[in-house]
DNA sequence: TAGAAAATGTGACAAAAATCATATTTTATT
DNA sequence: AATAAAATATGATTTTTGTCACATTTTCTA
């Protein structure tokens, strides 16, 4: 069993505020899991009863609309914590978390962490800060979804993805998403996403190399994203 | 100066967890304000430095998109607390709060409340719960905005408004919104909102009486909202 | 490695929604 | 009460986006 107090990943999320003793205790009750690409960490309707600390890999957080279409709300990476809301209210999850690549995650049971919420103000404050920041992000996303065109949203999404995941050896956005995933992030039909990507490529704003997307002209995309 | 510990409105929000002493202290530092219809409580770019407790009236929380269009994210009513995020992070507001009718609000300075955040776990937990619930709402709204048609969103919005604000003496949704406000809630052009309202009226799903909107056939609207 | 399945790409068309123009009604102001 | 201003309404048109059909390429699997 690996030791939480020696885990680097912890430094990136609220767990960094826990004491050495708390972490030791956590090491004893946490469970590590390997999640294969395409498999869920959890799904809509599941009782989470704890949080997941992402040790490695990337997953998409999504939700089905009443129309039967899938919407990706967020993409989560190494170091992030998911399922915090299960600590606060005991409802079932309204979201899916599906691995976009092979992942290594640690599950920490609710009861173990709730104690810290009650006793460790620095930890609680950090959770609050994370939530406040998510809320701000969500507000922005609502406005974008409601007011921006699909083309604007695609340009913005490409820029955001590059900011969040950086570029790989060949200068491409360092995350593998299918065209369908991209469509589900911007909230459009897969065909529309493909068409616009082709258009961006034709205009030399982006380029493809295998599955990779390379942003060639960032300025172009910024202009499009802001409505010019 | 009115006494916070005798204020009924407090019962509806996180402030209900404060002790009598805390409330006495709060009474001494809070300021009451009358906000006229159409005037802002705060605007994008303002430093809030505290929270507002809505004693009476209704306001819209909105945000400008980069396209220059206005999006209403939420509608706040008596008993709600707004500006909680200013307690947690010291950035400027990214949102506007504009009165939809004459309002009475109390401003409680940040420093006064932050103490309670540090010392009163029940209060902190309640803020956390409120945020968790807002976050869930936001997730749902993102999915709706991204995946539902304008018609679906309008039907859903009318139903939500009735649930939230109830009906008045004549059976109409008990909130006064301009057509433009409605359009800004669902994220569409004012003309489109008007056209769809007319369509709903023609189909006898809703009726108008002066400025009032009456839901005649709830079932119809539910069907439309869910995509049938 | 052949064949099936899935993902990507493109065209044609339909539907949804935005925009612009203008008319009518309501509300505010003097 | 008369006028101006704002809000509401509707038509015509254009733009955006979705849908369906199908071709091609890539990936998976036996």
mmCIF file of C-alpha atoms in Angstrom, chain A residues 25-139:
data_model
loop_
_atom_site.group_PDB
_atom_site.id
_atom_site.type_symbol
_atom_site.label_atom_id
_atom_site.label_comp_id
_atom_site.label_asym_id
_atom_site.label_seq_id
_atom_site.Cartn_x
_atom_site.Cartn_y
_atom_site.Cartn_z
ATOM 1 C CA UNK A 25 -4.763 7.328 8.576
ATOM 2 C CA UNK A 26 -5.859 7.979 5.006
ATOM 3 C CA UNK A 27 -3.204 5.661 3.604
ATOM 4 C CA UNK A 28 -4.773 2.852 5.570
ATOM 5 C CA UNK A 29 -8.289 3.283 4.321
ATOM 6 C CA UNK A 30 -7.846 4.511 0.777
ATOM 7 C CA UNK A 31 -8.012 2.121 -2.154
ATOM 8 C CA UNK A 32 -6.070 2.464 -5.374
ATOM 9 C CA UNK A 33 -7.707 1.595 -8.655
ATOM 10 C CA UNK A 34 -6.591 1.238 -12.228
ATOM 11 C CA UNK A 35 -9.221 2.481 -14.668
ATOM 12 C CA UNK A 36 -8.829 1.547 -18.303
ATOM 13 C CA UNK A 37 -9.442 4.031 -21.084
ATOM 14 C CA UNK A 38 -13.161 4.312 -21.782
ATOM 15 C CA UNK A 39 -14.201 2.903 -18.416
ATOM 16 C CA UNK A 40 -16.110 4.912 -15.817
ATOM 17 C CA UNK A 41 -14.764 5.986 -12.439
ATOM 18 C CA UNK A 42 -18.345 6.660 -11.495
ATOM 19 C CA UNK A 43 -21.635 7.218 -13.257
ATOM 20 C CA UNK A 44 -24.881 9.178 -12.890
ATOM 21 C CA UNK A 45 -26.886 7.589 -10.143
ATOM 22 C CA UNK A 46 -23.913 6.133 -8.259
ATOM 23 C CA UNK A 47 -23.449 6.762 -4.577
ATOM 24 C CA UNK A 48 -19.938 8.081 -4.356
ATOM 25 C CA UNK A 49 -19.375 7.969 -0.607
ATOM 26 C CA UNK A 50 -15.984 9.508 -1.002
ATOM 27 C CA UNK A 51 -13.604 11.411 -3.208
ATOM 28 C CA UNK A 52 -11.229 10.318 -5.934
ATOM 29 C CA UNK A 53 -7.729 11.691 -6.117
ATOM 30 C CA UNK A 54 -6.383 11.435 -9.660
ATOM 31 C CA UNK A 55 -2.893 10.003 -9.471
ATOM 32 C CA UNK A 56 -2.459 9.675 -13.192
ATOM 33 C CA UNK A 57 -4.417 10.075 -16.400
ATOM 34 C CA UNK A 58 -7.242 12.219 -17.638
ATOM 35 C CA UNK A 59 -11.005 11.784 -17.486
ATOM 36 C CA UNK A 60 -14.067 13.588 -18.763
ATOM 37 C CA UNK A 61 -16.898 14.705 -16.509
ATOM 38 C CA UNK A 62 -20.139 14.486 -18.425
ATOM 39 C CA UNK A 63 -23.892 14.495 -18.071
ATOM 40 C CA UNK A 64 -26.725 13.239 -20.221
ATOM 41 C CA UNK A 65 -29.312 15.810 -21.233
ATOM 42 C CA UNK A 66 -32.984 14.920 -21.288
ATOM 43 C CA UNK A 67 -32.600 14.894 -25.083
ATOM 44 C CA UNK A 68 -30.299 11.910 -24.774
ATOM 45 C CA UNK A 69 -27.252 13.907 -25.798
ATOM 46 C CA UNK A 70 -24.054 13.797 -23.856
ATOM 47 C CA UNK A 71 -22.430 16.966 -22.569
ATOM 48 C CA UNK A 72 -18.861 17.128 -21.295
ATOM 49 C CA UNK A 73 -18.709 19.666 -18.491
ATOM 50 C CA UNK A 74 -15.088 19.394 -17.490
ATOM 51 C CA UNK A 75 -11.888 17.507 -18.080
ATOM 52 C CA UNK A 76 -9.990 16.385 -15.029
ATOM 53 C CA UNK A 77 -6.294 15.656 -14.846
ATOM 54 C CA UNK A 78 -3.543 14.360 -12.572
ATOM 55 C CA UNK A 79 -3.625 16.001 -9.168
ATOM 56 C CA UNK A 80 -7.291 16.921 -9.277
ATOM 57 C CA UNK A 81 -9.815 15.747 -6.740
ATOM 58 C CA UNK A 82 -13.277 14.708 -7.893
ATOM 59 C CA UNK A 83 -16.456 13.941 -6.037
ATOM 60 C CA UNK A 84 -15.996 16.621 -3.377
ATOM 61 C CA UNK A 85 -19.719 17.225 -3.424
ATOM 62 C CA UNK A 86 -20.309 13.764 -2.024
ATOM 63 C CA UNK A 87 -18.649 15.000 1.171
ATOM 64 C CA UNK A 88 -21.219 17.703 1.594
ATOM 65 C CA UNK A 89 -24.508 16.249 0.492
ATOM 66 C CA UNK A 90 -25.352 12.589 0.392
ATOM 67 C CA UNK A 91 -27.206 12.500 -2.896
ATOM 68 C CA UNK A 92 -26.262 10.282 -5.782
ATOM 69 C CA UNK A 93 -23.941 11.660 -8.442
ATOM 70 C CA UNK A 94 -25.505 13.645 -11.261
ATOM 71 C CA UNK A 95 -22.368 13.289 -13.343
ATOM 72 C CA UNK A 96 -20.318 10.658 -15.140
ATOM 73 C CA UNK A 97 -16.546 10.430 -14.925
ATOM 74 C CA UNK A 98 -15.099 8.418 -17.826
ATOM 75 C CA UNK A 99 -11.404 7.763 -18.371
ATOM 76 C CA UNK A 100 -9.974 9.292 -21.556
ATOM 77 C CA UNK A 101 -6.757 7.317 -21.068
ATOM 78 C CA UNK A 102 -5.603 4.648 -18.660
ATOM 79 C CA UNK A 103 -5.800 6.074 -15.175
ATOM 80 C CA UNK A 104 -4.613 5.511 -11.672
ATOM 81 C CA UNK A 105 -6.913 6.895 -9.008
ATOM 82 C CA UNK A 106 -7.192 6.657 -5.243
ATOM 83 C CA UNK A 107 -10.552 6.440 -3.551
ATOM 84 C CA UNK A 108 -10.801 7.970 -0.098
ATOM 85 C CA UNK A 109 -13.980 7.092 1.812
ATOM 86 C CA UNK A 110 -16.247 9.916 2.817
ATOM 87 C CA UNK A 111 -16.180 9.181 6.539
ATOM 88 C CA UNK A 112 -12.440 9.452 6.644
ATOM 89 C CA UNK A 113 -12.439 12.945 5.141
ATOM 90 C CA UNK A 114 -15.540 14.346 6.768
ATOM 91 C CA UNK A 115 -13.688 14.343 10.054
ATOM 92 C CA UNK A 116 -11.117 16.658 8.547
ATOM 93 C CA UNK A 117 -13.833 18.905 7.189
ATOM 94 C CA UNK A 118 -15.068 19.302 10.731
ATOM 95 C CA UNK A 119 -11.708 19.758 12.400
ATOM 96 C CA UNK A 120 -9.329 21.248 9.890
ATOM 97 C CA UNK A 121 -10.300 24.797 8.867
ATOM 98 C CA UNK A 122 -7.468 25.143 6.351
ATOM 99 C CA UNK A 123 -8.704 22.023 4.575
ATOM 100 C CA UNK A 124 -12.312 23.216 4.627
ATOM 101 C CA UNK A 125 -11.322 26.637 3.355
ATOM 102 C CA UNK A 126 -9.419 25.083 0.513
ATOM 103 C CA UNK A 127 -12.433 23.001 -0.491
ATOM 104 C CA UNK A 128 -14.494 26.176 -0.349
ATOM 105 C CA UNK A 129 -11.978 27.981 -2.546
ATOM 106 C CA UNK A 130 -12.001 25.153 -5.061
ATOM 107 C CA UNK A 131 -15.785 25.234 -5.179
ATOM 108 C CA UNK A 132 -15.884 29.004 -5.506
ATOM 109 C CA UNK A 133 -13.499 28.753 -8.410
ATOM 110 C CA UNK A 134 -15.527 25.984 -10.053
ATOM 111 C CA UNK A 135 -18.625 28.086 -9.642
ATOM 112 C CA UNK A 136 -16.993 30.996 -11.402
ATOM 113 C CA UNK A 137 -15.899 28.701 -14.206
ATOM 114 C CA UNK A 138 -19.403 27.339 -14.506
ATOM 115 C CA UNK A 139 -20.877 30.821 -14.740
#
